[in-house]
Short mmCIF file of C-alpha atoms and ligand atoms in Angstrom, two decimals:
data_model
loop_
_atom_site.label_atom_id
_atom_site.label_comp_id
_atom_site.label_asym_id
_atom_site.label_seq_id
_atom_site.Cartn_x
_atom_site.Cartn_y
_atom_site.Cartn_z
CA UNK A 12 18.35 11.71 -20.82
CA UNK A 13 15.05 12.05 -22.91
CA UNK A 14 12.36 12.76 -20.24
CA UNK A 15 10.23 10.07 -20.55
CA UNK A 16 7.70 9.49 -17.49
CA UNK A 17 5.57 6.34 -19.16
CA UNK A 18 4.59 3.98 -15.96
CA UNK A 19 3.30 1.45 -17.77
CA UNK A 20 6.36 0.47 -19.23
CA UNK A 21 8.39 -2.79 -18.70
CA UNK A 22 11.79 -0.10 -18.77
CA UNK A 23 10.26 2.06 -15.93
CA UNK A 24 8.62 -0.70 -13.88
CA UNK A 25 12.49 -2.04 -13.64
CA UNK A 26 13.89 1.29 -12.82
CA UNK A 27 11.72 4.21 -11.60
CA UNK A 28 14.04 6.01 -9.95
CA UNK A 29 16.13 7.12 -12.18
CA UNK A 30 13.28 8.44 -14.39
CA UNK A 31 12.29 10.08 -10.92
CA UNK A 32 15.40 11.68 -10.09
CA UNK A 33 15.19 13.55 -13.73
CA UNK A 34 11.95 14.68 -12.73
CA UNK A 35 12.69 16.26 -9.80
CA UNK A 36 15.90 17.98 -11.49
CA UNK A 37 14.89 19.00 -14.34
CA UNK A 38 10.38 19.14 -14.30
CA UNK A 39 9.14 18.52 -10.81
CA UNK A 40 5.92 19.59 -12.10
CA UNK A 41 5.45 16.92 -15.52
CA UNK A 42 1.89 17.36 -17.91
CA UNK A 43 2.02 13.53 -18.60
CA UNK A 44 0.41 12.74 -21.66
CA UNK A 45 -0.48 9.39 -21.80
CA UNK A 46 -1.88 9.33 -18.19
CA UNK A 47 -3.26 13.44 -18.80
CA UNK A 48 -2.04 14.03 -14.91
CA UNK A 49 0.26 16.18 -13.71
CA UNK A 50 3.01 14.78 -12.42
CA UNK A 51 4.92 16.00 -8.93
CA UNK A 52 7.90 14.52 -7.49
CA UNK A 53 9.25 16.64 -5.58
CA UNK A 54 9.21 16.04 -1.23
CA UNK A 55 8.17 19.47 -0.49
CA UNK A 56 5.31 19.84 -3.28
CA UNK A 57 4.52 15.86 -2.29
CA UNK A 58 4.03 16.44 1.17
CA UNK A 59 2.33 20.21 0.62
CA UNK A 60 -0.64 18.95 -2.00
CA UNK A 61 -1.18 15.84 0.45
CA UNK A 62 -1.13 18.47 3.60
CA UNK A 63 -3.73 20.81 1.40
CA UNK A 64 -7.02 18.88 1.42
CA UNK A 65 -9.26 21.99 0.54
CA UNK A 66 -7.48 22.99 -2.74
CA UNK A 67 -6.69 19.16 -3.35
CA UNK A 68 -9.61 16.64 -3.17
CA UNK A 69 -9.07 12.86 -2.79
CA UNK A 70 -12.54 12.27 -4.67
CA UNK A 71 -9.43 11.90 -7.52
CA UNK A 72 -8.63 8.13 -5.54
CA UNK A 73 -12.10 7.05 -6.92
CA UNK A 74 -11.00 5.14 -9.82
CA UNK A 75 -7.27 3.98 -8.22
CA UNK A 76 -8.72 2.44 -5.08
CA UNK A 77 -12.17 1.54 -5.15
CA UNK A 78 -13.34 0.88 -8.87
CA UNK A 79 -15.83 3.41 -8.83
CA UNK A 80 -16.26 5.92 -11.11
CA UNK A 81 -15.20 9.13 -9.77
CA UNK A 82 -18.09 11.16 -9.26
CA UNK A 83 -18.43 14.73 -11.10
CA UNK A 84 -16.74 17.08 -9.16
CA UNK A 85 -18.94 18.78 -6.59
CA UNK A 86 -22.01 16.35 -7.22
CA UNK A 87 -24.26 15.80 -4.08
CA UNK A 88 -24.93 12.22 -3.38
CA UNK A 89 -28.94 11.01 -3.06
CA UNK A 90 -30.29 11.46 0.38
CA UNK A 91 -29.47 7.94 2.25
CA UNK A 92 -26.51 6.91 0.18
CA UNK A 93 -23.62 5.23 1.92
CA UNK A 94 -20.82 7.75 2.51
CA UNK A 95 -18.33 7.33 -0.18
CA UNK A 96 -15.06 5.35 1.07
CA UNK A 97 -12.69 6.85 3.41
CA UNK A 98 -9.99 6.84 0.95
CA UNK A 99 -11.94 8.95 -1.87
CA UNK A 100 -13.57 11.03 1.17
CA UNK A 101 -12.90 14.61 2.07
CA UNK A 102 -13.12 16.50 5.12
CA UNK A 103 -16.04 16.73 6.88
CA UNK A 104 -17.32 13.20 5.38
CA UNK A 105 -13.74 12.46 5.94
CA UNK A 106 -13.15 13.18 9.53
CA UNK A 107 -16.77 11.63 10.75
CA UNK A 108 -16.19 8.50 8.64
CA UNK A 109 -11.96 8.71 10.40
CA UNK A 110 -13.81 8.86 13.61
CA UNK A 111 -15.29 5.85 13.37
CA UNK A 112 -13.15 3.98 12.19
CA UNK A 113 -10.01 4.60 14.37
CA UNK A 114 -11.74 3.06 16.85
CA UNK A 115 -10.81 0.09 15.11
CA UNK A 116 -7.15 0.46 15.32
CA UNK A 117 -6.58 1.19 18.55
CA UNK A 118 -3.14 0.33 20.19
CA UNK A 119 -5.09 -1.98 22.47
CA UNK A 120 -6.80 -3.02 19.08
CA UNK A 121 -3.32 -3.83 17.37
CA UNK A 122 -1.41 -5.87 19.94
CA UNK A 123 -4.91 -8.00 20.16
CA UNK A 124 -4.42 -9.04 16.96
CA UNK A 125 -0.31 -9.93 17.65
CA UNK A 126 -1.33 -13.35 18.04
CA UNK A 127 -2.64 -13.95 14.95
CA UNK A 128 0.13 -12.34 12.66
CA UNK A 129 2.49 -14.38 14.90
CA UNK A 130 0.42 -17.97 13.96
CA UNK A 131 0.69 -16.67 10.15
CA UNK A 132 4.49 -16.31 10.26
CA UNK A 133 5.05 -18.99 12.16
CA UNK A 134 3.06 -21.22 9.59
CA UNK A 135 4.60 -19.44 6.53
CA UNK A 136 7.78 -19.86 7.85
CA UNK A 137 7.22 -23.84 8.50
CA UNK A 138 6.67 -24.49 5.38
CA UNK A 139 9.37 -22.13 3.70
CA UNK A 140 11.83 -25.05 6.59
CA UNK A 141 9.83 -28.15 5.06
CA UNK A 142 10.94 -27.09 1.86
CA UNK A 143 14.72 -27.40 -0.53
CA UNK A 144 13.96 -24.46 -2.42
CA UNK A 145 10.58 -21.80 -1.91
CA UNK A 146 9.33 -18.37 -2.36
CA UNK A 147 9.59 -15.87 -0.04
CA UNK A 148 6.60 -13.66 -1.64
CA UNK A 149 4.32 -17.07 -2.17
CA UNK A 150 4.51 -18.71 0.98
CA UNK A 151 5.21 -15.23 3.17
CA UNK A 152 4.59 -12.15 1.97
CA UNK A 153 1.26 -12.92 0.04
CA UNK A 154 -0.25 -15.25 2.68
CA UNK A 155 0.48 -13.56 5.93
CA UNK A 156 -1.41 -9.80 5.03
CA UNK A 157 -4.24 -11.78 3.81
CA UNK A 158 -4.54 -14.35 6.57
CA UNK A 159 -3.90 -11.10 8.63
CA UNK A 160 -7.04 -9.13 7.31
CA UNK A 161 -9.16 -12.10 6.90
CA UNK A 162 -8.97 -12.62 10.69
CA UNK A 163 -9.16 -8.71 11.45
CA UNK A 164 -12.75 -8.75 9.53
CA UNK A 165 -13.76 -11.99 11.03
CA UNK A 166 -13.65 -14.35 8.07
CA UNK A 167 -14.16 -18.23 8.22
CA UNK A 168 -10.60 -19.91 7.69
CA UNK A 169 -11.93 -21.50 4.42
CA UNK A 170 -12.62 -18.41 3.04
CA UNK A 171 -9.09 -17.28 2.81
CA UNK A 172 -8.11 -18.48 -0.70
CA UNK A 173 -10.79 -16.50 -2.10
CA UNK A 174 -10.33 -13.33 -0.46
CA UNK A 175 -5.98 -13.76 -2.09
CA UNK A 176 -8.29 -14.35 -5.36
CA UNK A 177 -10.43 -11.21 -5.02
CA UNK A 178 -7.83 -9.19 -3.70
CA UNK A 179 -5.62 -10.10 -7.13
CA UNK A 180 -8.61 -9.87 -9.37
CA UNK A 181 -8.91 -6.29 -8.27
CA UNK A 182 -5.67 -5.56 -8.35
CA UNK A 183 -4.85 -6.48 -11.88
CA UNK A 184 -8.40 -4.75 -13.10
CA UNK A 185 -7.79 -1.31 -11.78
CA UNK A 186 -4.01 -0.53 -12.07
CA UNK A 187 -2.36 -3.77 -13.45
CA UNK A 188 -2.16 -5.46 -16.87
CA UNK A 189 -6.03 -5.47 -17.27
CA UNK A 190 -6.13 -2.17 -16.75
CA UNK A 191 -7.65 -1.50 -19.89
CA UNK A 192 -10.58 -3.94 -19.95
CA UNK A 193 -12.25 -1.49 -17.56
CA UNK A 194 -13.76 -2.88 -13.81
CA UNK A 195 -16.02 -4.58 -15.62
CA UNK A 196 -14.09 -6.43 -18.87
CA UNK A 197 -11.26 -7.20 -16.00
CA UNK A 198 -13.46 -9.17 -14.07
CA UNK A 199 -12.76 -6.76 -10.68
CA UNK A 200 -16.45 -5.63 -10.59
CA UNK A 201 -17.35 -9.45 -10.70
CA UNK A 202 -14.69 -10.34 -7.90
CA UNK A 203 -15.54 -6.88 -6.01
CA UNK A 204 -19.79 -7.96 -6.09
CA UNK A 205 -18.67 -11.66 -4.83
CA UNK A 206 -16.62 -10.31 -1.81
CA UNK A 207 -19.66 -7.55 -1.07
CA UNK A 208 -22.20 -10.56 -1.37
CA UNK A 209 -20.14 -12.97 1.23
CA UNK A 210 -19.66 -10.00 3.38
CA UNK A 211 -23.58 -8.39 3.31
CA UNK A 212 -24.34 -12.00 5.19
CA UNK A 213 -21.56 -11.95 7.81
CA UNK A 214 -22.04 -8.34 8.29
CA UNK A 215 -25.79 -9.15 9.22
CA UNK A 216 -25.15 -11.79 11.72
CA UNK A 217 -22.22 -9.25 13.49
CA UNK A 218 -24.51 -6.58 13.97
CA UNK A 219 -26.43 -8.86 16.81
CA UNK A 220 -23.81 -10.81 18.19
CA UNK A 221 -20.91 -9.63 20.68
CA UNK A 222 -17.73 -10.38 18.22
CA UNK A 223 -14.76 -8.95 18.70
CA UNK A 224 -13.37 -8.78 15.04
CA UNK A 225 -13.34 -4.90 13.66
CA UNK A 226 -16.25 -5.32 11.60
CA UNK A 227 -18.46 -6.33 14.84
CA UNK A 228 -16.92 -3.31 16.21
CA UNK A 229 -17.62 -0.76 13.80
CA UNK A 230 -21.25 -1.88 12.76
CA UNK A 231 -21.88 -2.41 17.00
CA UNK A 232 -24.47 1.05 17.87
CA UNK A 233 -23.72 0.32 21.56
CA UNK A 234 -20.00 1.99 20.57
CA UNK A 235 -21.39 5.10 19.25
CA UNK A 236 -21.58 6.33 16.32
CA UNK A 237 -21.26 3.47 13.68
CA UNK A 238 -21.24 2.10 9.97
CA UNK A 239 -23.99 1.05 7.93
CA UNK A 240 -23.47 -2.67 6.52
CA UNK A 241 -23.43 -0.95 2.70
CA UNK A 242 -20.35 1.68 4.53
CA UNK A 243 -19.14 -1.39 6.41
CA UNK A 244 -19.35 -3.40 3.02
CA UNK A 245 -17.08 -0.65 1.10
CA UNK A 246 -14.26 -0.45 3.94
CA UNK A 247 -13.93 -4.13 3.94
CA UNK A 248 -13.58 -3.73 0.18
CA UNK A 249 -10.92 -0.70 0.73
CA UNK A 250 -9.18 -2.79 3.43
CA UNK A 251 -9.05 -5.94 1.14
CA UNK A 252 -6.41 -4.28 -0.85
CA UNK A 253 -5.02 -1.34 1.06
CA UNK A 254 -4.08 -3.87 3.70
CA UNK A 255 -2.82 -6.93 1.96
CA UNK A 256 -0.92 -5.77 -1.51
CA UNK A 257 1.07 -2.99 0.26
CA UNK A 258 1.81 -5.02 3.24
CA UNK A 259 3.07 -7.87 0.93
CA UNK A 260 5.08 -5.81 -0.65
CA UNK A 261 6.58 -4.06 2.29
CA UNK A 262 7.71 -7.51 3.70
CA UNK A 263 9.27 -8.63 -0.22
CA UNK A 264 11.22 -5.46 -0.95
CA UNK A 265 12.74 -5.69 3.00
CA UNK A 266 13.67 -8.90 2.16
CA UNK A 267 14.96 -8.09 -1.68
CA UNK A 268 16.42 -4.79 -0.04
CA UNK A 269 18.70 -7.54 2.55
CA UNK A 270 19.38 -9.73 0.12
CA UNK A 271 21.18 -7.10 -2.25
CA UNK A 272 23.03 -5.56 0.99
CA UNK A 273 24.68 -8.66 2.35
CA UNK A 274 26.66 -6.85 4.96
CA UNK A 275 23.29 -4.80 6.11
CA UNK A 276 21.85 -8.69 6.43
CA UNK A 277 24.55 -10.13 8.29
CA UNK A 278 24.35 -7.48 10.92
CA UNK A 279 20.84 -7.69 11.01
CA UNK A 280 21.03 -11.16 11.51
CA UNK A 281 23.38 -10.54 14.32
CA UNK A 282 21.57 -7.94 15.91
CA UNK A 283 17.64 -8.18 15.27
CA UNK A 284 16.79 -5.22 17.39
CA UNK A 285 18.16 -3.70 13.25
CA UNK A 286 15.18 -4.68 11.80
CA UNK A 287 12.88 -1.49 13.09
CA UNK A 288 15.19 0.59 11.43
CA UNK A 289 15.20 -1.60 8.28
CA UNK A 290 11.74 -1.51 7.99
CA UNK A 291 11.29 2.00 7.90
CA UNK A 292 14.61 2.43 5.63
CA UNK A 293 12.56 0.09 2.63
CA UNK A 294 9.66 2.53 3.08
CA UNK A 295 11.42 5.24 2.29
CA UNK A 296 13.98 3.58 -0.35
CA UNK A 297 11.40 1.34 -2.13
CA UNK A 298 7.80 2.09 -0.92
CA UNK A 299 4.76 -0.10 -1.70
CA UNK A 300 2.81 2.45 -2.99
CA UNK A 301 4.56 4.32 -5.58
CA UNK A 302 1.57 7.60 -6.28
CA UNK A 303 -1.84 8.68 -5.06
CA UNK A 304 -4.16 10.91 -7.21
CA UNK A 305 -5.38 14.60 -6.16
CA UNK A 306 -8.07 16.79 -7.76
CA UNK A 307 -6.99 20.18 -7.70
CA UNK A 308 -10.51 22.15 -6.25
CA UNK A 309 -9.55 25.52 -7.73
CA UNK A 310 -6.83 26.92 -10.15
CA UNK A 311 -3.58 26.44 -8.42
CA UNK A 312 0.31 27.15 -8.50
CA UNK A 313 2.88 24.49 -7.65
CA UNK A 314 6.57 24.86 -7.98
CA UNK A 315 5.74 27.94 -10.22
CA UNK A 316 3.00 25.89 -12.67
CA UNK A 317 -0.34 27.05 -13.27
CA UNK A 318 -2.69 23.71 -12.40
CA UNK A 319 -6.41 24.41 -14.07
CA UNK A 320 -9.15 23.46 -11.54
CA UNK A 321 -10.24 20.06 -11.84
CA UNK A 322 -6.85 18.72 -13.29
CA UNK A 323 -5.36 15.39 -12.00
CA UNK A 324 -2.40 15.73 -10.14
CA UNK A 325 -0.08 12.12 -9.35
CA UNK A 326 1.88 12.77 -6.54
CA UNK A 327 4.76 10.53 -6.21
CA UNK A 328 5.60 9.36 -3.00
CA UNK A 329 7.93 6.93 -4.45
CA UNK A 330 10.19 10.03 -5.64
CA UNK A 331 9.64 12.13 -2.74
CA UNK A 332 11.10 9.63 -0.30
CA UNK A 333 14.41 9.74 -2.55
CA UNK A 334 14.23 13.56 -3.11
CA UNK A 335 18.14 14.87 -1.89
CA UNK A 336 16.71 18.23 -0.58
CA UNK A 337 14.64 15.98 2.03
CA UNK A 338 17.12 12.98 2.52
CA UNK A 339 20.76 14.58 1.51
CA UNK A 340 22.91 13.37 -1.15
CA UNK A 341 22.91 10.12 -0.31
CA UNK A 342 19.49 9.44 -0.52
CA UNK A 343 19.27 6.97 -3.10
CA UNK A 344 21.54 5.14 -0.66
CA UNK A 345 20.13 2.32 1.21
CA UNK A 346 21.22 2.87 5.11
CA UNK A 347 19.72 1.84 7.83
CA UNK A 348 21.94 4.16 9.99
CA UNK A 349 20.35 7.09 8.67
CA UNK A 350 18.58 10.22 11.04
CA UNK A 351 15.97 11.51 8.60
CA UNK A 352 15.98 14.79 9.03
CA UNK A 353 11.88 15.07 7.59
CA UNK A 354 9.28 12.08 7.83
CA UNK A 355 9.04 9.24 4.77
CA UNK A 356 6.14 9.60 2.90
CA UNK A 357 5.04 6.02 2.24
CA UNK A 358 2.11 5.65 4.58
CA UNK A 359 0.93 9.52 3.24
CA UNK A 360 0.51 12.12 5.35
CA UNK A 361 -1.42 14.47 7.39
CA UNK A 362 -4.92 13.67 8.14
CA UNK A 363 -5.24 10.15 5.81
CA UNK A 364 -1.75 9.20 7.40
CA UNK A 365 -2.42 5.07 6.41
CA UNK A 366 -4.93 3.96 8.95
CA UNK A 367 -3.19 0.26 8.99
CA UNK A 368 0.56 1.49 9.21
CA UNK A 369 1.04 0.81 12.95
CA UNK A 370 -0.41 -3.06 11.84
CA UNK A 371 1.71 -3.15 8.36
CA UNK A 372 4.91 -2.57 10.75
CA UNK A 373 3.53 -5.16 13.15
CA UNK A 374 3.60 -7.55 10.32
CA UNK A 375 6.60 -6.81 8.50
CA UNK A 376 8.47 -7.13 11.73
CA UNK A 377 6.96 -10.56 12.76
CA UNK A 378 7.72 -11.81 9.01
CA UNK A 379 11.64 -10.78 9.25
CA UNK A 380 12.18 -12.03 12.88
CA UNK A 381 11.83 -15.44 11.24
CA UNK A 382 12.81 -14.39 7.86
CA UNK A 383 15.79 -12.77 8.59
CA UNK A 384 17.79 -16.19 9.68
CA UNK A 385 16.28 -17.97 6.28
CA UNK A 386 17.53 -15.00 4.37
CA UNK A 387 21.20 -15.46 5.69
CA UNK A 388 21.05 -19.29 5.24
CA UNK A 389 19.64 -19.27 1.81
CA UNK A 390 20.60 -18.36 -1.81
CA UNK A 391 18.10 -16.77 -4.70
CA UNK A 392 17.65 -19.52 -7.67
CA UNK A 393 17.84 -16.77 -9.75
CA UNK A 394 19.04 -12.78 -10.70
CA UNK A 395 15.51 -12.25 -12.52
CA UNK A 396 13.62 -10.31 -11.05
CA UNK A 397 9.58 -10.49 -11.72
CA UNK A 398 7.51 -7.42 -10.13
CA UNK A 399 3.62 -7.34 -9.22
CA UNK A 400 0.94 -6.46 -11.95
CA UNK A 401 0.52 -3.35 -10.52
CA UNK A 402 1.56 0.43 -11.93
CA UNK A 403 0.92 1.81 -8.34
CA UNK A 404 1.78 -0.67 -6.08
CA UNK A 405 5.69 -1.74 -5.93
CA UNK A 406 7.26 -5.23 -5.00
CA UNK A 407 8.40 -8.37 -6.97
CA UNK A 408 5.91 -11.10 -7.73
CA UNK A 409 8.23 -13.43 -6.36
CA UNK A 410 11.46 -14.83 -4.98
CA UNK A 411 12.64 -17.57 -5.22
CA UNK A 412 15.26 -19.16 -3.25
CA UNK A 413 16.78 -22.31 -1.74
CA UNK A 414 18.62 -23.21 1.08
CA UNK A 415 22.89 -22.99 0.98
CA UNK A 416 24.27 -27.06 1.22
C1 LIG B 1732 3.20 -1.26 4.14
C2 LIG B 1732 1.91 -1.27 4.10
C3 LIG B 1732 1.08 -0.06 3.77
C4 LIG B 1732 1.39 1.06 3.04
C5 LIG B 1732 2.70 1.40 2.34
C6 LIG B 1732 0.21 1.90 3.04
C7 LIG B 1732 0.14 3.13 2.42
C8 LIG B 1732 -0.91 4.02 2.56
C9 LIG B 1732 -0.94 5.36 2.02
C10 LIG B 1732 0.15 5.98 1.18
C11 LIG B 1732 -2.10 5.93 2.39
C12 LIG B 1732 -2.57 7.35 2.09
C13 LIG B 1732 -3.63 7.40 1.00
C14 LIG B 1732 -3.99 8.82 0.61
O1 LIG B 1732 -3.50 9.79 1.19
O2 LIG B 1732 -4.78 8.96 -0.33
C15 LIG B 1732 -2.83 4.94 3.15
C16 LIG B 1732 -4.08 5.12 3.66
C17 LIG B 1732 -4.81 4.10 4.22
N1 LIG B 1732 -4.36 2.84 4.57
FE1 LIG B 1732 -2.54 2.10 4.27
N2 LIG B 1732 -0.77 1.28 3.75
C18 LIG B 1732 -0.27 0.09 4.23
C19 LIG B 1732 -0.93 -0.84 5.01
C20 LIG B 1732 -2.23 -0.71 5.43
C21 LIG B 1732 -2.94 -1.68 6.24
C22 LIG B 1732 -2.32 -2.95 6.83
C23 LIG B 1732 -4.21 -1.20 6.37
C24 LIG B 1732 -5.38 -1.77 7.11
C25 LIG B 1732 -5.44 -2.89 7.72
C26 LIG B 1732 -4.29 0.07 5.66
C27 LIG B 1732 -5.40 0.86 5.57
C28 LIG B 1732 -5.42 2.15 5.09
C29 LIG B 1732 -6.61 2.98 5.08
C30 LIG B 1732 -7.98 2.58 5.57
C31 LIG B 1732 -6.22 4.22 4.54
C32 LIG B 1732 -7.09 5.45 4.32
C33 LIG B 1732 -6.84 6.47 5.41
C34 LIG B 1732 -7.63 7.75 5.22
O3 LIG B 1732 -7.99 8.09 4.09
O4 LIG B 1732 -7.88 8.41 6.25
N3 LIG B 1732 -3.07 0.33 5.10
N4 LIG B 1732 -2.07 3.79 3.26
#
């Protein structure tokens, strides 16, 4: 095979794994031209670079996350400034910003909000019944994240469609299709100021009432140390998309991941105390998000490379979670039986271990409680298979199906 690690094309956005598995066997450490990052795929490196945060800085998640520009390396922001977003943050900003914000996400937190992803489904699900044929990622997986984080930040019901709309705009600007029109020529930055703008006015009325949503929590001074609206404005913006795409996708590739394992669906059907276990299987086997970006701080060795300082490294969780060395030979296997050995990678690791995973599980199994029975009743219309604008994020744009006579 002719190494060929181009993520923007139609070929690798079908199959990634087998381009992945070359990696890892034969140049776990790739200088990728096109994206001028270098590449790692490996579990051990994955999990090592993401473990590192003083030789590998996240300020590198600027332009994948957020929109921003990434800052120059080692600049000092203007006295007053928000603090940058948690996600582009390192330690200390980092761990104060963390501190603050797991409050938020509590266990008590997470079961409070139960309830509401339970509504969602339930809706989601009605109308998936009402209808002959539907689409599992239209009227499921898109809607219930976004409902999901709507509520969690406390946002009027009517607002709902345009938080899906800002969350795609975004989406598609900074690692989809429009990619290339920059945040601005995409329309994100547009989308992004509209969201910022709705938010700066509900943000001001939280910080004197006594809500309850996390936003009223986290901008609340009686709880300590707190956000300021502009910091409370740019989480709402990171938790717009880190909660709803991935989670989205989590629920469509369990349910794509069932439907191409009929006998792993029929016993999950018959036993739904399965569908833990097949949650955690699609992280590992197909994983939401398929890389992060790192900025190495200082010259640095991986797998026996020299890495310059200040060179972008793409670490691919998406390969990692299949490597054999971490899985066994049967890791491109989809089993629900198996006893990992090592962790998956697909909520990260270490200190930015996802902030919303506990919540994303929470959802996905709510959404395959009531999917699962559809899924075993129903047939897909058809074998094409259409996947998200998105080079980082995995999961099909939709699927269709309708229900056996
Ligand atoms: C299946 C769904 C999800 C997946 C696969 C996922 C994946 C990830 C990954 C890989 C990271 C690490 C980023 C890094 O190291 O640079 C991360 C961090 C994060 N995630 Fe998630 N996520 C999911 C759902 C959510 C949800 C539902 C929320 C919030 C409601 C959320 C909020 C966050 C935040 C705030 C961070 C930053 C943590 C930090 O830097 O300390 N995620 N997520």
């Amino acid at each position: 095979m002719n190494l060929d690690y181009d993520p923007f094309s139609p070929e690798f956005r079908r199959d990634p794994y087998s381009v992945y598995e070359e990696l890892r066997r034969s140049a776990p450490v790739y200088w990728a031209e096109r994206s001028k990052t270098w590449v790692v795929s490996r579990y051990d490196d994955v999990a090592g670079i993401l473990k590192d945060t003083r030789r590998f800085s996240s300020d590198a998640m600027a332009t994948v996350l957020t929109g921003s520009t990434r800052p120059q390396p080692g600049a000092s922001m203007p006295a007053g400034s928000p603090r940058p977003s948690l996600v582009t943050s390192d330690p200390p900003v980092h761990t104060g910003l963390r501190n603050i914000l797991n409050r938020g996400f509590t266990p008590r937190q997470i079961s409070a909000w139960k309830p509401a992803v339970e509504r969602a489904v339930s809706e989601s699900i009605d109308s998936i019944r009402a209808a002959r044929r539907f689409d599992v990622i239209a009227q499921l997986a898109i809607p219930v994240p976004v409902i999901v984080i709507a509520q969690v930040l406390g946002v009027e019901p009517e607002r709902y469609p345009d938080f899906k709309r800002w969350a795609t705009v975004i989406t598609v600007g900074m690692n989809g299709s429009k990619r290339h029109l920059g945040f601005v020529g995409s329309g994100a930055a547009a989308a992004s100021a509209e969201m910022s703008e709705y938010l700066r006015g509900t943000i001001a009325r939280r910080t004197a009432e006594d809500g309850h949503d996390l936003i009223s929590v986290l901008v609340r001074a009686s709880e300590g140390e707190v956000l300021t609206p502009d910091e409370a404005i740019i989480f709402a913006n990171l938790l717009l998309f880190a909660g709803t795409e991935t989670t989205a996708n989590l629920i469509g590739n369990a349910a794509y991941a069932l439907l191409t394992h009929p006998e792993v669906l029929a016993r999950v059907h018959a036993a739904p105390d399965l569908i833990p276990a097949t949650i955690e299987e699609t992280l590992r086997w197909d994983p939401p998000v398929h890389y992060l970006f790192r900025r190495a701080t200082e010259p640095v060795e991986i797998a026996g490379i020299a890495i310059p300082k200040d060179a972008i490294v793409t670490v691919l969780l998406g390969s990692a979670n299949r490597d054999e060395t971490a899985f066994g030979s049967d890791a491109a296997v989809f089993n629900i039986d198996r006893k990992n050995q090592v962790p998956h990678i697909a909520f990260g690791f270490g200190i930015r271990f996802c902030l919303g995973a506990a919540l994303a599980r929470m959802e996905a199994t709510t959404s395959l409680q009531q999917l699962v029975p559809v899924l075993a009743s129903a047939r897909r219309v058809t074998e094409q298979l259409e996947f998200v604008d998105s080079f980082q994020f995995r999961g099909l744009a939709s699927l269709e199906m309708e229900w056996r006579c």
